[in-house]
Each structure stands twice: as structure tokens, then as C-alpha cells.
Coordinates of C-alpha atoms and ligand atoms in Angstrom, one line a residue:
Chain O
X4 CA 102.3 123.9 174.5
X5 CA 102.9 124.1 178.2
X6 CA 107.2 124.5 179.6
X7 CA 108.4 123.8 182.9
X8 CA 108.2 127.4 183.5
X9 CA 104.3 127.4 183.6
X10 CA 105.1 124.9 186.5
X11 CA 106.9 126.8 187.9
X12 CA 105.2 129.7 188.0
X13 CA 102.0 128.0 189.7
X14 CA 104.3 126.8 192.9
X15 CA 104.2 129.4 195.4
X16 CA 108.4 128.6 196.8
X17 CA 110.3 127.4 194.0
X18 CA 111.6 124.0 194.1
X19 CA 111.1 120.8 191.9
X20 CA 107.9 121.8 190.2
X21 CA 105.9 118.0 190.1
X22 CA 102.8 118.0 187.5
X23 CA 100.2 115.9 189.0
X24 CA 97.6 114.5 187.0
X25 CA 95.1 111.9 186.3
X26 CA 96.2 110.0 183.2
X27 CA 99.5 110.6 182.0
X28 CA 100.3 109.5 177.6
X29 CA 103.1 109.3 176.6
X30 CA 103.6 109.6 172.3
X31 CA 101.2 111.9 170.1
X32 CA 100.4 109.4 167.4
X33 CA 97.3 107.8 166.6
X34 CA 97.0 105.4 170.1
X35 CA 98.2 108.4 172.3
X36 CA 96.0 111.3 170.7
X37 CA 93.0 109.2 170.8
X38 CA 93.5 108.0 174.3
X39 CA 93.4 111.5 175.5
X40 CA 90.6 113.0 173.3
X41 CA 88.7 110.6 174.4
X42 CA 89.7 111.1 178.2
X43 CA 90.2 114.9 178.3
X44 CA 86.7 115.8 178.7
X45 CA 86.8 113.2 182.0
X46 CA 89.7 114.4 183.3
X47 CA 92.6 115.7 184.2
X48 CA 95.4 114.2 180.7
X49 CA 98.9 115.2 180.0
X50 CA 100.2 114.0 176.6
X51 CA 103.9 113.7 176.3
X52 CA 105.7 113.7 172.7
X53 CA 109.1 113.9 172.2
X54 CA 109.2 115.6 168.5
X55 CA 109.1 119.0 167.7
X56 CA 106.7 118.2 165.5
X57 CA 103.5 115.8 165.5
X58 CA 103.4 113.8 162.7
X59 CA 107.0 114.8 161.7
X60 CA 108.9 112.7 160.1
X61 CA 106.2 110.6 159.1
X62 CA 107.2 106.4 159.1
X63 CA 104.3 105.2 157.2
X64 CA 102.7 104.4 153.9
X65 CA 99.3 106.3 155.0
X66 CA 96.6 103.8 154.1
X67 CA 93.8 103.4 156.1
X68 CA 90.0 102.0 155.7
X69 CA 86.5 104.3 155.0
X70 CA 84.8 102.7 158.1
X71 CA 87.7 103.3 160.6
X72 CA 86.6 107.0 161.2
X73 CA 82.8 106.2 161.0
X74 CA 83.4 103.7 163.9
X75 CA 85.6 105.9 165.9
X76 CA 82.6 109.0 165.2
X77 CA 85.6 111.2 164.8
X78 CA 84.7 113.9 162.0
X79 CA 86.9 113.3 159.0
X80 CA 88.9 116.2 158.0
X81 CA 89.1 116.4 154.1
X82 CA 92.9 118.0 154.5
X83 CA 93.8 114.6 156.4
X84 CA 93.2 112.8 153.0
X85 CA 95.5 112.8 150.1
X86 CA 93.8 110.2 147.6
X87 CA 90.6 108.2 147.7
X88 CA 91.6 105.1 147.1
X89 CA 88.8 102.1 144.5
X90 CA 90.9 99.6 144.7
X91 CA 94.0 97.2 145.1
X92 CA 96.6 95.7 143.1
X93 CA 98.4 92.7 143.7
X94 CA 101.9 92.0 141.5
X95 CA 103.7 88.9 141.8
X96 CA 107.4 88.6 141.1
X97 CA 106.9 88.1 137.1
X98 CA 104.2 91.0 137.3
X99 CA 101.2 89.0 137.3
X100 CA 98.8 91.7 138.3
X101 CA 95.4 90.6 140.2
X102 CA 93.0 94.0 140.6
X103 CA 90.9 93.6 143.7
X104 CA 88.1 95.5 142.5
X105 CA 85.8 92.9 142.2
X106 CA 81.8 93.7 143.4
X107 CA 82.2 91.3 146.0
X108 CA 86.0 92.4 147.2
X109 CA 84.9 95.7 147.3
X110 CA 82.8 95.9 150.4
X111 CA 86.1 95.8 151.9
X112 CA 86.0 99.5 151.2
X113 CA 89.9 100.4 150.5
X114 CA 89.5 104.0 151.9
X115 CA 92.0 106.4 151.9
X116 CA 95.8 107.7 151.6
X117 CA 96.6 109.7 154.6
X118 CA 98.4 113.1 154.4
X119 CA 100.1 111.4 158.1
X120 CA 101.6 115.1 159.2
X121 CA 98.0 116.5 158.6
X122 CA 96.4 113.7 160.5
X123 CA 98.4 112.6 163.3
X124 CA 98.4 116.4 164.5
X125 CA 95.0 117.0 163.3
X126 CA 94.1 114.0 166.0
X127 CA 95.8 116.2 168.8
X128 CA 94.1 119.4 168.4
X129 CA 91.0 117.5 168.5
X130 CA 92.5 116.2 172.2
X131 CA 94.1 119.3 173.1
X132 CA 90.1 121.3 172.5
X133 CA 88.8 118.6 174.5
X134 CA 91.7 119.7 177.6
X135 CA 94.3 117.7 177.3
X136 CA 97.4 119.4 177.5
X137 CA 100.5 118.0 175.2
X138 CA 104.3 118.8 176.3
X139 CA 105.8 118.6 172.8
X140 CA 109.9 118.3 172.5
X141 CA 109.7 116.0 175.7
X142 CA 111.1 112.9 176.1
X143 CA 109.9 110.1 178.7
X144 CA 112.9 109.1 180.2
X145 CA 111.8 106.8 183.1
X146 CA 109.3 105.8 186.3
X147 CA 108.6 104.1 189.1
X148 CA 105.5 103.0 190.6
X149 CA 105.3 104.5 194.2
X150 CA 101.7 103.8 196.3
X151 CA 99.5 103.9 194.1
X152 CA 100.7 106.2 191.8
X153 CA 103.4 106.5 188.6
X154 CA 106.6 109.1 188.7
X155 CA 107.4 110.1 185.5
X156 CA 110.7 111.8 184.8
X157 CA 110.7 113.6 181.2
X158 CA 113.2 115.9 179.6
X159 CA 111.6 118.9 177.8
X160 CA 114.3 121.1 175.9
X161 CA 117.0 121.0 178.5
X162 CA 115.4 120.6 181.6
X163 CA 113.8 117.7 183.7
X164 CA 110.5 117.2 184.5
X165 CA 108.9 114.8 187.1
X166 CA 104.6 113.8 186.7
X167 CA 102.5 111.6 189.1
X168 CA 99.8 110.4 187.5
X169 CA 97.7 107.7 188.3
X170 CA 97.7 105.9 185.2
X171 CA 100.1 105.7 182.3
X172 CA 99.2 105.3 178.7
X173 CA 102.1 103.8 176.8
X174 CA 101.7 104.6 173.6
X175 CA 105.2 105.5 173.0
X176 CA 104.8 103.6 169.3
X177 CA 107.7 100.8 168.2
X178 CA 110.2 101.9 170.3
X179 CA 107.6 101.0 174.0
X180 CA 110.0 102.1 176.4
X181 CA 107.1 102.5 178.7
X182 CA 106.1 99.3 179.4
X183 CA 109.5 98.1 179.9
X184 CA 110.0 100.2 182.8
X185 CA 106.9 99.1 184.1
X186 CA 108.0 95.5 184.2
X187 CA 106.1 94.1 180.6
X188 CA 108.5 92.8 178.0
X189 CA 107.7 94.8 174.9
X190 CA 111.0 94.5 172.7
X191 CA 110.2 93.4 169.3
X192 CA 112.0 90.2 168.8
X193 CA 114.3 90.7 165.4
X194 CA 112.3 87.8 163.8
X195 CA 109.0 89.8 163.9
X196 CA 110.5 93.0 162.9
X197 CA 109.3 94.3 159.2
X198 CA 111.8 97.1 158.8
X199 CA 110.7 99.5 156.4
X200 CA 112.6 102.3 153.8
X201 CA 110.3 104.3 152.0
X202 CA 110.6 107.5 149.7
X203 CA 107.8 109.9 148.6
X204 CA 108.5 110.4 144.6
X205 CA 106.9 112.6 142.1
X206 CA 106.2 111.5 138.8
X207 CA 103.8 108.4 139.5
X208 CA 101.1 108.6 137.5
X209 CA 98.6 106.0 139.2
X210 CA 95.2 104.8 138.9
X211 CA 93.4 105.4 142.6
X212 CA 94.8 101.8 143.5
X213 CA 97.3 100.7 146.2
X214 CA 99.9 98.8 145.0
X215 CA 101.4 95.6 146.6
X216 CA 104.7 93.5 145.2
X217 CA 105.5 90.6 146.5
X218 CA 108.6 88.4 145.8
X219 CA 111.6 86.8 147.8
X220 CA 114.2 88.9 145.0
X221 CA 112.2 92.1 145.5
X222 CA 111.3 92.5 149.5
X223 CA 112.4 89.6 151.2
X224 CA 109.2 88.0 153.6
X225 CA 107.8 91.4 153.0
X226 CA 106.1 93.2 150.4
X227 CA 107.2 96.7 148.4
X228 CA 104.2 99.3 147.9
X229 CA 102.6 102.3 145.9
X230 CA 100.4 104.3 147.4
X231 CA 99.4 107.2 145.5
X232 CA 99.0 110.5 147.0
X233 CA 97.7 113.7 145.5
X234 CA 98.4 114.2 141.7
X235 CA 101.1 112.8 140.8
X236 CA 102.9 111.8 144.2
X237 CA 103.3 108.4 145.7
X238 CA 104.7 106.7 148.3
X239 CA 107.1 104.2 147.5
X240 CA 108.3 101.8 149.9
X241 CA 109.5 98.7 150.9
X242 CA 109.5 96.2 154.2
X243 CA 112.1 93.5 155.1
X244 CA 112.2 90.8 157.6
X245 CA 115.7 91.7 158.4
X246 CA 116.3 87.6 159.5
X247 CA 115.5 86.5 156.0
X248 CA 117.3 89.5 154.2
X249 CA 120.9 89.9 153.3
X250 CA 121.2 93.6 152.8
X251 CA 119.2 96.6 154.8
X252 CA 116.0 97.4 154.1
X253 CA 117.4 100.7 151.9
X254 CA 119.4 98.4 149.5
X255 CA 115.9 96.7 148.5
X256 CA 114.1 99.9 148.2
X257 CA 116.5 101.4 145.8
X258 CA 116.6 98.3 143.4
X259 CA 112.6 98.0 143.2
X260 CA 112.4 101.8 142.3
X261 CA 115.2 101.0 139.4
X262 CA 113.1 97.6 138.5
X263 CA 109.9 99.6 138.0
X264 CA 112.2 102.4 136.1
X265 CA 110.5 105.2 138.4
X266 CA 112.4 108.3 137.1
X267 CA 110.7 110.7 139.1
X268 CA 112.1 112.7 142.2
X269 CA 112.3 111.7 146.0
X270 CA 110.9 114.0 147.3
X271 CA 110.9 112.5 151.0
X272 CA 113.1 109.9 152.4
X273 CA 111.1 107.6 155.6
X274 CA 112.4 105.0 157.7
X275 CA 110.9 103.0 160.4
X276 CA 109.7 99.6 161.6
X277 CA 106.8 97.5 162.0
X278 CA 106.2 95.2 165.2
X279 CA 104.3 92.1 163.5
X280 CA 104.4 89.5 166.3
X281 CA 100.6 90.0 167.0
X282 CA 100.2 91.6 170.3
X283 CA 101.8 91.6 173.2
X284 CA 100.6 88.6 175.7
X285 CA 99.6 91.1 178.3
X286 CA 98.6 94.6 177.7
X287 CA 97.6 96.1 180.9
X288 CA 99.1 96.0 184.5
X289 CA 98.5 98.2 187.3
X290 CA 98.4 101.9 186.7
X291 CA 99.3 100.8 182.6
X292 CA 97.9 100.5 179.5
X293 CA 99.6 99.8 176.5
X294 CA 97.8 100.7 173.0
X295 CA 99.1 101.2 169.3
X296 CA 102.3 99.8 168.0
X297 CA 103.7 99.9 171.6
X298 CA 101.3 97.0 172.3
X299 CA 102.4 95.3 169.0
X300 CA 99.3 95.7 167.2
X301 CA 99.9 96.8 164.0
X302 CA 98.2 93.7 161.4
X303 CA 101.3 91.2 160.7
X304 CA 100.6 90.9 157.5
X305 CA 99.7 94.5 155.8
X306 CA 102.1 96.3 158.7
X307 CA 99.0 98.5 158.8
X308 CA 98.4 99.8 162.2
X309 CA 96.7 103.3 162.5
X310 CA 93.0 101.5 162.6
X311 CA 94.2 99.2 165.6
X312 CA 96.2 102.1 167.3
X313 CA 93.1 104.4 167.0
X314 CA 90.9 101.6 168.2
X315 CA 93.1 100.4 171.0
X316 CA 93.8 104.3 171.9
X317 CA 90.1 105.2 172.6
X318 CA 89.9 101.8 174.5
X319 CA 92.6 102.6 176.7
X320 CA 91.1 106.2 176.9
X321 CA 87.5 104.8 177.7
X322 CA 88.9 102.5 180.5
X323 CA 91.7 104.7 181.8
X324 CA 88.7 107.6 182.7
X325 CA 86.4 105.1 184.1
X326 CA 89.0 103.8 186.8
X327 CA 90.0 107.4 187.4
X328 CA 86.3 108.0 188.2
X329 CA 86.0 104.9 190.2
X330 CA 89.8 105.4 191.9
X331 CA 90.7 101.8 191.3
X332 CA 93.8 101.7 189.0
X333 CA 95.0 97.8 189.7
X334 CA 95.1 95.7 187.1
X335 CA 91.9 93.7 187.5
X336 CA 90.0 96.9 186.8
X337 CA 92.2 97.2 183.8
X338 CA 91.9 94.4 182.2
X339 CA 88.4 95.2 180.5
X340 CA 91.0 97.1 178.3
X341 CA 92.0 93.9 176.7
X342 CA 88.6 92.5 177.0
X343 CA 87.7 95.5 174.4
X344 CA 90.0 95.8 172.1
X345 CA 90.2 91.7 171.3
X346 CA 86.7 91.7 171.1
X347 CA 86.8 94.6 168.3
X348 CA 90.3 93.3 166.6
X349 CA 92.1 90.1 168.5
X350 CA 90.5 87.5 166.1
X351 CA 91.7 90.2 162.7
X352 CA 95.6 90.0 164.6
X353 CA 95.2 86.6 165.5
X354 CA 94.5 85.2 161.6
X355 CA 96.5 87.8 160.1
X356 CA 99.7 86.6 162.2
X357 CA 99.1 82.7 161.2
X358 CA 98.6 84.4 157.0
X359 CA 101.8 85.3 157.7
X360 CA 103.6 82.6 158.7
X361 CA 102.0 80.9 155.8
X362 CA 103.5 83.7 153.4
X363 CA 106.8 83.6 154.4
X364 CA 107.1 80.4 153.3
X365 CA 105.7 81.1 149.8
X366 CA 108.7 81.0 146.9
X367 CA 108.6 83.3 143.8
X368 CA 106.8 80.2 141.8
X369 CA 103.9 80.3 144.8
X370 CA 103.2 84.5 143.9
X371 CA 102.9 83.2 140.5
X372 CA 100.9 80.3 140.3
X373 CA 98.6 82.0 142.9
X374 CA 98.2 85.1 141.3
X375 CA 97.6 83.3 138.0
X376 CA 94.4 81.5 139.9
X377 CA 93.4 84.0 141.4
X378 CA 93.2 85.5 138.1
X379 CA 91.6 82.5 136.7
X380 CA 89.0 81.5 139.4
X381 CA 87.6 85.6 139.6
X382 CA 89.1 87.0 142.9
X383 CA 85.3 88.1 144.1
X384 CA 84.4 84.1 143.8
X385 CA 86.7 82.7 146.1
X386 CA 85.7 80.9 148.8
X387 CA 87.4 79.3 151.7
X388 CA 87.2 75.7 150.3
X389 CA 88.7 77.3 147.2
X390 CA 91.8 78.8 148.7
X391 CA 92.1 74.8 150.6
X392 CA 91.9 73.2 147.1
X393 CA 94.3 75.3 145.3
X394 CA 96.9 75.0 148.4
X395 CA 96.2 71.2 148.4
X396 CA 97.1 70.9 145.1
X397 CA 100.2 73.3 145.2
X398 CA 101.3 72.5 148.7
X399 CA 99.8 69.6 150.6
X400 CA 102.1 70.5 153.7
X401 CA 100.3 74.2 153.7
X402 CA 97.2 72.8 153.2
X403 CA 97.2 71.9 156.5
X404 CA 97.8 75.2 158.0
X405 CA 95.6 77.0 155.2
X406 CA 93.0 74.4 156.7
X407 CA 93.6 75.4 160.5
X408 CA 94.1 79.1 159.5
X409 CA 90.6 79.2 157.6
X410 CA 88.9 77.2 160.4
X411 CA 90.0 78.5 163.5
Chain V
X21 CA 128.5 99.7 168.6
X22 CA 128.6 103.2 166.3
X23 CA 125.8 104.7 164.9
X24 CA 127.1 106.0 161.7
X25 CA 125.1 109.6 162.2
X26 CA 125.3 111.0 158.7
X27 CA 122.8 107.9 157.7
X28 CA 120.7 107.4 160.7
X29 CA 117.1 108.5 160.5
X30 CA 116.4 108.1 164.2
X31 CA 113.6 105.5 163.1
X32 CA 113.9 103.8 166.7
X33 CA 114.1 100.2 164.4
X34 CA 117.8 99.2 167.1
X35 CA 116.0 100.1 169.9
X36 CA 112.8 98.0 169.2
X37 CA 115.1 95.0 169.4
X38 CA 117.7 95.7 171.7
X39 CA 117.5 92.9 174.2
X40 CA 119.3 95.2 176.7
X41 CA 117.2 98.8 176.5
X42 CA 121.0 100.3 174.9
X43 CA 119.8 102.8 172.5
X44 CA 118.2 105.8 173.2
X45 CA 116.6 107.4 170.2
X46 CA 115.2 111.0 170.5
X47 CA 114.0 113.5 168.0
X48 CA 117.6 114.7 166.7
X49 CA 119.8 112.1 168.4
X50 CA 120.7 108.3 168.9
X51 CA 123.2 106.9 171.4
X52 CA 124.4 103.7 172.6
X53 CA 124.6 103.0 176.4
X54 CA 127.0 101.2 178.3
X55 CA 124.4 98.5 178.8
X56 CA 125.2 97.5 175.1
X57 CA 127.1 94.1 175.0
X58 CA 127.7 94.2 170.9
X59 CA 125.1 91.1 170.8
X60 CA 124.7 93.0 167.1
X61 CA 121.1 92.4 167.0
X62 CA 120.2 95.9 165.9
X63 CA 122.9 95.7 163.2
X64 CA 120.0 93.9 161.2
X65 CA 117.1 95.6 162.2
X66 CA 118.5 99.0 160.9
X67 CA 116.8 99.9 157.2
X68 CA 119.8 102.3 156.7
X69 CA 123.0 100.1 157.3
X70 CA 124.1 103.1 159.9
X71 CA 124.9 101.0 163.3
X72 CA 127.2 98.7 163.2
Ligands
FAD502 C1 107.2 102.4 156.6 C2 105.9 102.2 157.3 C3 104.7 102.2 156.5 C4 103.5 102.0 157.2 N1 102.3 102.1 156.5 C5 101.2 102.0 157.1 C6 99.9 102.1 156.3 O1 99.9 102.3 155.1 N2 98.8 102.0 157.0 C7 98.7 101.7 158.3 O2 97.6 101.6 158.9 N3 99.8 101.6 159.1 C8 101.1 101.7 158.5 N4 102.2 101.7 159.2 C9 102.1 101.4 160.7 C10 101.7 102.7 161.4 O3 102.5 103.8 161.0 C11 101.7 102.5 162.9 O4 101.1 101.3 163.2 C12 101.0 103.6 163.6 O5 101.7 104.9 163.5 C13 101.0 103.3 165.1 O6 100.5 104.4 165.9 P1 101.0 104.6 167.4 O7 100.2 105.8 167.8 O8 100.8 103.4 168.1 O9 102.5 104.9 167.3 P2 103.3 106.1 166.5 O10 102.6 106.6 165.4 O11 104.7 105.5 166.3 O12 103.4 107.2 167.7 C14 104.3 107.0 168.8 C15 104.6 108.4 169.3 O13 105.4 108.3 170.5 C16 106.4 109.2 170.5 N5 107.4 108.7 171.4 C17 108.2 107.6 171.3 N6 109.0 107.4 172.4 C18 108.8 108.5 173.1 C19 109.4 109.0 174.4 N7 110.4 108.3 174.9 N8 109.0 110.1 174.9 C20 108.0 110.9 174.3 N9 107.4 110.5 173.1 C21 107.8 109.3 172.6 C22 106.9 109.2 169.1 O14 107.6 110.3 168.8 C23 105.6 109.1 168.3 O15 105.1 110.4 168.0 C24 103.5 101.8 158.6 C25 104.7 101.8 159.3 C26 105.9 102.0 158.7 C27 107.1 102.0 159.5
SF4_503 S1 117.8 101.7 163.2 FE1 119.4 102.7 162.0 S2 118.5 104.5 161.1 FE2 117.1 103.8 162.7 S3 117.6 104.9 164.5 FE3 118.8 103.0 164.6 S4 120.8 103.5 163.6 FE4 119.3 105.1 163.1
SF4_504 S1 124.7 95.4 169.9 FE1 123.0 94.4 171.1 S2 123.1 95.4 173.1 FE2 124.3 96.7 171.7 S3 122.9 98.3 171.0 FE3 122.9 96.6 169.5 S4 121.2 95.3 170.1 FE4 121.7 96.6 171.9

């Protein structure tokens, strides 16, 4: 890790030691790690991360596809994995349970628990052997734009740093302080925030499936989970839409794990929050890109977001280098950014956000009956015009959206 | 607005959607600015219950 005092050391008279570089990241998760592995062996990247630790605490569930790495051709480290996962389990509130493990379901390809601490600072050795250099314990604090460059301010342990660099990645995760200072609204309006309690437990004996629970009593607009982890670990968690909830996120999470009678021991508490408003209208602007749940791309249904902040990370990497190369950092150039990562992911976002919509207006009696026909029907057999029928007949106001949903 | 410490988790959830940039949430730390203007928006986005 580099300190102000290697800074220091390389200007020949003292005085306010300014790092300038070429692409400047700020956060060390998924989107900021792959940004600058996949710059770094372009040119010159800082990484900025204000834990002590990457990965630490981790404020996720840790599911993830088998084709994401593939795609990305970044080699898969077995220690990143905790369980292989066959299949998924659907519950509704009076425990209907639908296995998605039919032949046809499972091309999806569930993938894989993530050990999160292992991965997420797995990710930045991988960047930092490529050359980029991470400032861990540093927190962005501000910037300005100033010609046609960014100047970052950054406090690492107790003293200030300043950066130039000519782009900035935000990938600062939900919190996107970043683009705010750089004139893009990113605050996560309180109607599209899934806010999330979770604990790690021992005593879960699980099947390799992913569990998913769905009711209004049990996670308002959200869903509670069980992911299982190595032996006989899970993760059990719960998210909230804290405009259609009475009590925190907490309060929910405690009476699921007494519903299910889990008697094991937390071993882990988490906390954190999902954006799931789809993605911001504008992700780039001059000298910025946004990528990862800073750019509100996490999938607003699922709340999963390591593929698109992986995705969206090397994106913003790929572009970031080439405008470097090319010295033009305005936001025309930029905007191939966005071009990329919509064509790889907009239209998954884009359907995902209307599903949920839909969802959020399902009742306990909707889980039911459509667990029950999923059940009935074969889950691997249903088609489009299925899912229209059954909604027609359950909800002919839905059917409508189901209609548009499926079509557009 | 407090941040009741002892239950915070520094999750970041009040200052996603803090329509006036108030919080500041490190590593170790949370703190409300002088920009807040007790809208209480981030009283519900909290998973813990700590700010209120
Ligand atoms: C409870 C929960 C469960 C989830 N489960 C899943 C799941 O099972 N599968 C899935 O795919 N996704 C899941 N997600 C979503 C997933 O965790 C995120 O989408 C993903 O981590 C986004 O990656 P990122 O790199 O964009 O942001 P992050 O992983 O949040 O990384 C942002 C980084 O920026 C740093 N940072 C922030 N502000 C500053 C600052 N001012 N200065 C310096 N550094 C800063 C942070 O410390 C952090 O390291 C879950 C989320 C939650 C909350
Ligand atoms: S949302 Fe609650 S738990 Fe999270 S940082 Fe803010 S006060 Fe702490
Ligand atoms: S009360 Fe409103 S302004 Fe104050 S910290 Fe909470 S969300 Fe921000």
C-alpha cells in the first residue's frame, strides 16, 4: 500500500505532495478492482478504498453466475468459492416450495456462493500485479474539475491527500459520493432502496440450493434468503423496501430466522443496501465514469449486482485507457461506456425493474396461487403466453403489464 | 438527527438517500453534517433502527 510519505519522499522541496495520474478509482469492490486491472497494464491507475480491509465487512449474500467469470476471462480462484450451487428454491408465504432445477431452467447455470472477503480482495491483487497502485484506509472526500483535469482531495489515516487525474472512476458502491460532486444526481431515492440485514449462521444443513422467501408478513416488497456456504454455514438474510415496511430491516430478519426455527449461531452480523431503481439516466460525463452499484446497477429484482459491477467495471476500464491513449476525456468520447455496458446488460436491468414493479404489487394469496402453478404447469415448460394466461386469469389489470413486460 | 453508535454498522444505507449529502460514513465512523435539515428520510432507510 502506498502513504503520503512515499509522496513525499519523491518531491525534491517538501510542500503539498500532489499524485498525478491517469485514471484515478475510487472504492476496491467488484466495479473499482476491475476497472483498474483492466487499465493498469495501459496506464498510469490509483485505486482509492477507504477500509482497512478489502472485502471487510462484507454487505452481501455472495451469489453469483458460472458464466460471469468465463465472460470476464478472469481465472477463477477456487478459495473465492464457498458452495457450488444446482439449483434454486422458491417458498411462498404458506411454504409452497417450487425447485428450479428443471433440464430446461437449468441452463441458467446457478453458479456459485462467494467467500466475498476472499474475492473482492482477490480482484485487487489481480489489479495491483497488473500496476495499479491501491491507497487503502483512504477516504475520497471531494473534487473539482479544473482544465481538463480532476482534483481529488482524500484523507488517508490522518492526513490529506490531493490527486489529478484525468479521469475519475466512481465506483465508490451505494453510497456514489463521486458523482455527486461531479454534478450527476446519484442519491438512491428511499422508494428504490432494498435495505438489507443479514447474519451468517452455523447450523444450516442445506441442499446446494439458494433459497428465496417471498411474502408481504415475512420481507415486505422484498424477499428473505439462504445461501449456503461451506458445510454447514449459511447466509441468512433479508431485504426491505423501507416505504412499504413498518419496522427496520433488522426487526424482519430476526422474526424469519425464529419462523424457520434456525437454532444455529450467528456467526456474522451484515448490513447494507441495495440501489434497485435501474440505472442511473446518465453514466458518464466529462473526465467520469460511473460503474457498479454507484451507477445503480445492481438487478432490481434479485438485488444481485457483482456480475453488472464486474461487467460495467471492465467497461469503464476498457474506455477510461482508450481516451487516456487518445487524450480526449469529454464526455462524447465517454459515452461508448454506456454504449457497452447497455448493450451487454441494459435490456436484463430494464425488464428486471418493470418484474418488479409487478412484484410489489403481488399479495401473500398471489405467492401462493403462483407457486402452486408453477408447480402444476412444470416450471421448465413455461412459456411466455403461459405466464400472460395465468396473470389474465388471476389479475386482468397485471395482465396488461405482464403483457408489455414480456413483449417489450 | 443522532446516530445511535452502539447499533450503527456504518452500512452507508442514510447516506444513499440523504437528499442533502449530510452523512458521512467512513470505515469506523458516521456523522451528521450541518447540511441535515431533519427531512428524516434516512430514519427509514436504516436496517438497524440506529439514526433517528
Ligand atoms: C445484503 C446484501 C446482499 C447482497 N447479495 C448479493 C448477491 O447474493 N449477489 C450479488 O450479485 N449481489 C448481491 N448484493 C449486491 C452486491 O453486493 C453489490 O451490487 C456489489 O458489491 C457492487 O459492487 P461495487 O464494486 O459497485 O460496490 P461495493 O462492493 O459496494 O464497493 C464500493 C467500495 O467503495 C468504497 N468506498 C465507498 N465510499 C468511499 C469513499 N468515500 N472513499 C473511498 N472508498 C469508498 C467502499 O468501501 C467499497 O469498498 C447484495 C447486497 C447487499 C447489501
Ligand atoms: S443506515 Fe443505520 S446502520 Fe447504516 S450507517 Fe446509517 S445509521 Fe449506521
Ligand atoms: S434527516 Fe434528512 S437531511 Fe438529515 S441526515 Fe437524514 S436524510 Fe439527511
Amino acid at each position: 500500500m502506498h502513504r503520503l510519505q512515499d509522496l513525499r519522499q519523491s518531491l525534491p522541496h517538501g510542500g503539498d505532495p500532489v499524485r498525478e495520474c491517469d485514471i484515478l478509482v475510487v472504492g476496491a469492490g467488484p466495479a473499482g478492482s476491475m476497472a483498474a486491472f483492466t487499465a493498469a497494464p495501459h496506464c498510469d491507475v490509483v485505486v482509492l478504498e477507504k477500509r482497512a480491509h478489502i472485502g471487510v465487512p462484507k454487505q452481501c449474500a455472495e451469489g453469483t453466475s458460472e458464466g460471469l467469470f468465463e465472460k470476464l476471462n478472469i481465472p477463477l480462484n477456487p478459495t473465492w468459492i464457498s458452495r457450488k450451487i444446482e439449483f434454486a428454491r422458491l417458498i411462498s408465504p404458506s411454504r409452497i416450495t417450487v425447485d428450479l432445477k428443471d433440464e430446461r431452467v437449468k441452463q441458467l447455470k446457478f453458479g456459485y456462493v462467494l467467500e466475498r472477503k476472499k474475492f473482492d480482495k482477490g480482484l485487487a491483487e489481480l489489479a495491483a500485479r497488473k500496476g495499479a497502485e491501491f491507497h487503502l484506509r483512504t477516504q475520497y472526500q471531494g473534487l473539482k474539475r479544473e482544465d481538463n483535469h480532476v482534483v481529488v482531495k482524500a484523507r488517508q489515516f490522518n492526513e490529506d491527500l490531493t490527486f489529478k487525474a484525468k479521469i475519475v472512476i466512481a465506483a465508490d458502491g451505494l453510497m456514489s459520493r463521486v458523482a455527486k460532486d461531479l454534478g450527476i444526481d446519484s442519491t438512491t431515492n428511499l422508494r428504490h432502496l432494498e435495505s438489507c440485514c443479514q447474519y451468517e449462521m452455523t447450523g444450516i444443513d442445506r441442499e446446494s440450493c439458494i433459497e428465496l422467501y417471498f411474502g408481504n408478513e415475512i420481507a415486505p416488497k422484498g424477499y428473505a434468503w439462504i445461501f449456503p456456504k461451506e458445510g454447514d454455514v449459511a447466509n441468512v438474510g433479508i431485504g426491505i423496501l423501507p416505504t412499504r415496511a413498518e419496522y427496520p430491516a433488522k426487526y424482519y430478519l430476526d422474526k424469519f430466522v425464529n419462523w424457520l426455527g434456525l437454532s444455529g449461531e450467528i456467526v456474522e452480523v451484515n448490513a447494507g443496501g441495495v440501489p434497485v431503481s435501474g440505472p442511473l439516466d446518465q453514466t458518464y460525463d466529462d473526465n467520469l465514469l460511473i460503474a457498479g452499484d454507484a451507477a445503480h446497477m445492481a438487478n432490481p429484482i434479485s438485488g444481485g449486482g457483482i456480475h453488472t459491477a464486474m461487467l460495467s467495471g471492465k467497461y469503464a476500464g476498457d474506455t477510461a485507457r482508450k481516451a487516456v491513449e487518445t487524450q480526449s476525456l469529454d464526455k462524447k468520447t465517454l459515452s461508448e461506456y454506456e454504449t457497452l455496458w447497455k448493450a451487454d446488460f441494459g435490456r436484463e436491468l430494464d425488464m428486471s425493474l418493470k418484474g418488479r414493479f409487478i412484484l410489489e404489487e403481488f399479495t401473500d394469496e398471489d405467492f401462493d396461487a403462483t407457486a402452486q402453478w408453477m408447480n402444476e404447469k412444470g416450471v421448465g415448460q413455461l412459456g411466455a403466453v403461459d405466464l400472460v394466461k395465468f396473470a389474465l386469469k388471476r389479475h386482468p389489470t397485471f395482465a396488461v403489464k405482464f403483457a408489455s413486460f414480456l413483449t417489450s | 438527527m443522532m446516530v445511535e453508535k452502539d447499533s450503527c454498522m456504518y452500512c452507508g444505507c442514510c447516506a444513499s438517500v440523504c437528499p442533502f449529502n449530510a452523512v458521512i460514513v467512513t470505515d469506523y465512523d458516521v456523522q451528521v453534517t450541518d447540511a441535515c435539515t431533519d427531512c428524516k428520510t434516512c430514519v427509514k432507510a436504516c436496517p438497524m433502527g440506529a439514526i433517528q
